[in-house]
Amino acid sequence: MSDLPIGYWLKHLDRLIENDLDRTLAAEDLGRRHWQVLNSLHSEPGTVADLDRRLAAFLEEDEPSVAPVVDELRGRGWIDGLVALSLSAQGEAAHDVLFEKVQGARRRLAQGISAEEYRATVDVLERMAANLEQG
């Protein structure tokens, strides 16, 4: 067992997850944020403001909005709409292909970890976040 604090492991794991997902999506010239926008719109259409709210926890300080990513995906023909956004038929097809790749990345991440261990880990992290949010 490591003596390193949880903060180290959280940051280290986040970097590894981001790098792995970027490698997974690189063949399509996409990154993590592209996937997050596609997946969010697949689940529920919305505006750029809706996407910014949904993905706020993932945005970097120098990244106030996903608007540039939306524009890139719209340029590929994957997003329909200027204000009310949804995936086009091409976007849905791209999502389906990418979903399989992302699932592979998720399987690599959870390899050797039982479903119960995974749920327990997420539960502990959620409670830690709640403790700090309550201030």
mmCIF file of C-alpha atoms in Angstrom:
data_model
loop_
_atom_site.group_PDB
_atom_site.id
_atom_site.type_symbol
_atom_site.label_atom_id
_atom_site.label_comp_id
_atom_site.label_asym_id
_atom_site.label_seq_id
_atom_site.Cartn_x
_atom_site.Cartn_y
_atom_site.Cartn_z
ATOM 1 C CA MET A 1 0.000 0.000 0.000
ATOM 2 C CA SER A 2 1.267 3.434 -0.940
ATOM 3 C CA ASP A 3 1.951 6.230 1.522
ATOM 4 C CA LEU A 4 1.074 8.813 -1.133
ATOM 5 C CA PRO A 5 -2.031 10.908 -0.376
ATOM 6 C CA ILE A 6 -5.343 10.550 -2.174
ATOM 7 C CA GLY A 7 -4.824 13.859 -3.988
ATOM 8 C CA TYR A 8 -1.777 12.424 -5.720
ATOM 9 C CA TRP A 9 -3.683 9.358 -6.881
ATOM 10 C CA LEU A 10 -6.691 11.385 -8.036
ATOM 11 C CA LYS A 11 -4.565 13.732 -10.163
ATOM 12 C CA HIS A 12 -2.389 10.895 -11.449
ATOM 13 C CA LEU A 13 -5.400 8.770 -12.378
ATOM 14 C CA ASP A 14 -7.176 11.705 -14.039
ATOM 15 C CA ARG A 15 -4.100 12.340 -16.220
ATOM 16 C CA LEU A 16 -3.862 8.654 -17.110
ATOM 17 C CA ILE A 17 -7.576 8.485 -17.955
ATOM 18 C CA GLU A 18 -7.333 11.601 -20.108
ATOM 19 C CA ASN A 19 -4.199 10.372 -21.906
ATOM 20 C CA ASP A 20 -5.699 6.922 -22.501
ATOM 21 C CA LEU A 21 -8.919 8.387 -23.845
ATOM 22 C CA ASP A 22 -6.986 10.817 -26.048
ATOM 23 C CA ARG A 23 -5.028 7.870 -27.492
ATOM 24 C CA THR A 24 -8.277 5.965 -27.982
ATOM 25 C CA LEU A 25 -9.842 8.876 -29.888
ATOM 26 C CA ALA A 26 -6.710 10.072 -31.707
ATOM 27 C CA ALA A 27 -7.416 8.017 -34.842
ATOM 28 C CA GLU A 28 -10.521 10.180 -35.316
ATOM 29 C CA ASP A 29 -8.553 13.372 -34.503
ATOM 30 C CA LEU A 30 -10.699 13.851 -31.405
ATOM 31 C CA GLY A 31 -10.032 14.328 -27.701
ATOM 32 C CA ARG A 32 -11.827 13.767 -24.419
ATOM 33 C CA ARG A 33 -13.890 16.959 -24.644
ATOM 34 C CA HIS A 34 -15.198 16.003 -28.107
ATOM 35 C CA TRP A 35 -16.372 12.692 -26.701
ATOM 36 C CA GLN A 36 -17.988 14.354 -23.684
ATOM 37 C CA VAL A 37 -19.954 16.763 -25.885
ATOM 38 C CA LEU A 38 -21.020 13.965 -28.259
ATOM 39 C CA ASN A 39 -22.039 11.697 -25.417
ATOM 40 C CA SER A 40 -23.898 14.458 -23.591
ATOM 41 C CA LEU A 41 -25.882 15.404 -26.707
ATOM 42 C CA HIS A 42 -26.553 11.735 -27.382
ATOM 43 C CA SER A 43 -28.136 11.467 -23.923
ATOM 44 C CA GLU A 44 -29.985 14.780 -24.063
ATOM 45 C CA PRO A 45 -30.037 17.540 -26.684
ATOM 46 C CA GLY A 46 -29.404 21.053 -25.385
ATOM 47 C CA THR A 47 -27.708 24.395 -25.862
ATOM 48 C CA VAL A 48 -24.053 25.306 -25.430
ATOM 49 C CA ALA A 49 -25.003 26.708 -22.013
ATOM 50 C CA ASP A 50 -26.560 23.343 -21.101
ATOM 51 C CA LEU A 51 -23.386 21.545 -22.191
ATOM 52 C CA ASP A 52 -21.213 23.976 -20.219
ATOM 53 C CA ARG A 53 -23.272 23.215 -17.097
ATOM 54 C CA ARG A 54 -23.222 19.445 -17.670
ATOM 55 C CA LEU A 55 -19.488 19.364 -18.316
ATOM 56 C CA ALA A 56 -18.396 22.104 -15.879
ATOM 57 C CA ALA A 57 -16.492 19.667 -13.659
ATOM 58 C CA PHE A 58 -14.294 18.694 -16.631
ATOM 59 C CA LEU A 59 -13.522 22.161 -18.013
ATOM 60 C CA GLU A 60 -10.086 23.615 -17.382
ATOM 61 C CA GLU A 61 -9.609 27.163 -16.042
ATOM 62 C CA ASP A 62 -8.532 28.340 -19.509
ATOM 63 C CA GLU A 63 -11.552 26.593 -21.069
ATOM 64 C CA PRO A 64 -14.662 28.541 -20.057
ATOM 65 C CA SER A 65 -16.956 26.871 -22.598
ATOM 66 C CA VAL A 66 -17.291 23.881 -24.900
ATOM 67 C CA ALA A 67 -18.453 26.228 -27.698
ATOM 68 C CA PRO A 68 -15.239 25.714 -29.761
ATOM 69 C CA VAL A 69 -15.685 21.930 -29.534
ATOM 70 C CA VAL A 70 -19.321 22.263 -30.590
ATOM 71 C CA ASP A 71 -18.182 24.307 -33.599
ATOM 72 C CA GLU A 72 -15.629 21.625 -34.538
ATOM 73 C CA LEU A 73 -18.223 18.867 -34.297
ATOM 74 C CA ARG A 74 -20.742 20.953 -36.227
ATOM 75 C CA GLY A 75 -18.068 21.388 -38.909
ATOM 76 C CA ARG A 76 -17.874 17.606 -39.200
ATOM 77 C CA GLY A 77 -21.620 17.485 -39.715
ATOM 78 C CA TRP A 78 -22.151 15.704 -36.391
ATOM 79 C CA ILE A 79 -24.220 18.405 -34.664
ATOM 80 C CA ASP A 80 -27.422 19.977 -35.946
ATOM 81 C CA GLY A 81 -28.719 23.353 -34.785
ATOM 82 C CA LEU A 82 -27.287 26.732 -33.937
ATOM 83 C CA VAL A 83 -28.865 27.239 -30.509
ATOM 84 C CA ALA A 84 -30.847 24.083 -29.780
ATOM 85 C CA LEU A 85 -28.254 21.389 -30.443
ATOM 86 C CA SER A 86 -28.694 17.714 -31.224
ATOM 87 C CA LEU A 87 -26.673 15.009 -32.916
ATOM 88 C CA SER A 88 -27.202 14.595 -36.632
ATOM 89 C CA ALA A 89 -27.554 11.120 -38.142
ATOM 90 C CA GLN A 90 -23.798 11.286 -38.840
ATOM 91 C CA GLY A 91 -23.205 12.341 -35.236
ATOM 92 C CA GLU A 92 -25.241 9.427 -33.910
ATOM 93 C CA ALA A 93 -23.281 7.014 -36.108
ATOM 94 C CA ALA A 94 -19.982 8.537 -34.953
ATOM 95 C CA HIS A 95 -21.140 8.287 -31.333
ATOM 96 C CA ASP A 96 -21.933 4.597 -31.751
ATOM 97 C CA VAL A 97 -18.485 3.835 -33.188
ATOM 98 C CA LEU A 98 -16.716 5.916 -30.545
ATOM 99 C CA PHE A 99 -18.832 4.437 -27.746
ATOM 100 C CA GLU A 100 -17.348 1.008 -28.492
ATOM 101 C CA LYS A 101 -13.814 2.440 -28.317
ATOM 102 C CA VAL A 102 -14.554 4.308 -25.083
ATOM 103 C CA GLN A 103 -16.047 1.150 -23.573
ATOM 104 C CA GLY A 104 -12.740 -0.593 -24.332
ATOM 105 C CA ALA A 105 -10.872 2.159 -22.487
ATOM 106 C CA ARG A 106 -13.244 1.822 -19.539
ATOM 107 C CA ARG A 107 -12.703 -1.935 -19.465
ATOM 108 C CA ARG A 108 -8.910 -1.357 -19.357
ATOM 109 C CA LEU A 109 -9.365 1.086 -16.480
ATOM 110 C CA ALA A 110 -11.449 -1.359 -14.430
ATOM 111 C CA GLN A 111 -9.474 -4.507 -15.257
ATOM 112 C CA GLY A 112 -9.026 -6.609 -12.122
ATOM 113 C CA ILE A 113 -11.518 -4.495 -10.163
ATOM 114 C CA SER A 114 -14.833 -6.047 -9.206
ATOM 115 C CA ALA A 115 -18.099 -4.205 -9.775
ATOM 116 C CA GLU A 116 -18.474 -3.984 -5.994
ATOM 117 C CA GLU A 117 -14.997 -2.458 -5.560
ATOM 118 C CA TYR A 118 -15.711 0.050 -8.323
ATOM 119 C CA ARG A 119 -19.061 1.076 -6.785
ATOM 120 C CA ALA A 120 -17.468 1.344 -3.323
ATOM 121 C CA THR A 121 -14.675 3.550 -4.678
ATOM 122 C CA VAL A 122 -17.115 5.866 -6.435
ATOM 123 C CA ASP A 123 -19.246 5.990 -3.285
ATOM 124 C CA VAL A 124 -16.274 6.991 -1.121
ATOM 125 C CA LEU A 125 -15.160 9.665 -3.605
ATOM 126 C CA GLU A 126 -18.708 11.028 -3.815
ATOM 127 C CA ARG A 127 -18.932 11.282 -0.022
ATOM 128 C CA MET A 128 -15.513 12.979 0.176
ATOM 129 C CA ALA A 129 -16.671 15.545 -2.392
ATOM 130 C CA ALA A 130 -19.885 16.112 -0.424
ATOM 131 C CA ASN A 131 -17.882 16.653 2.767
ATOM 132 C CA LEU A 132 -15.874 19.427 1.133
ATOM 133 C CA GLU A 133 -18.849 20.947 -0.664
ATOM 134 C CA GLN A 134 -20.633 21.337 2.686
ATOM 135 C CA GLY A 135 -17.652 23.329 3.716
#
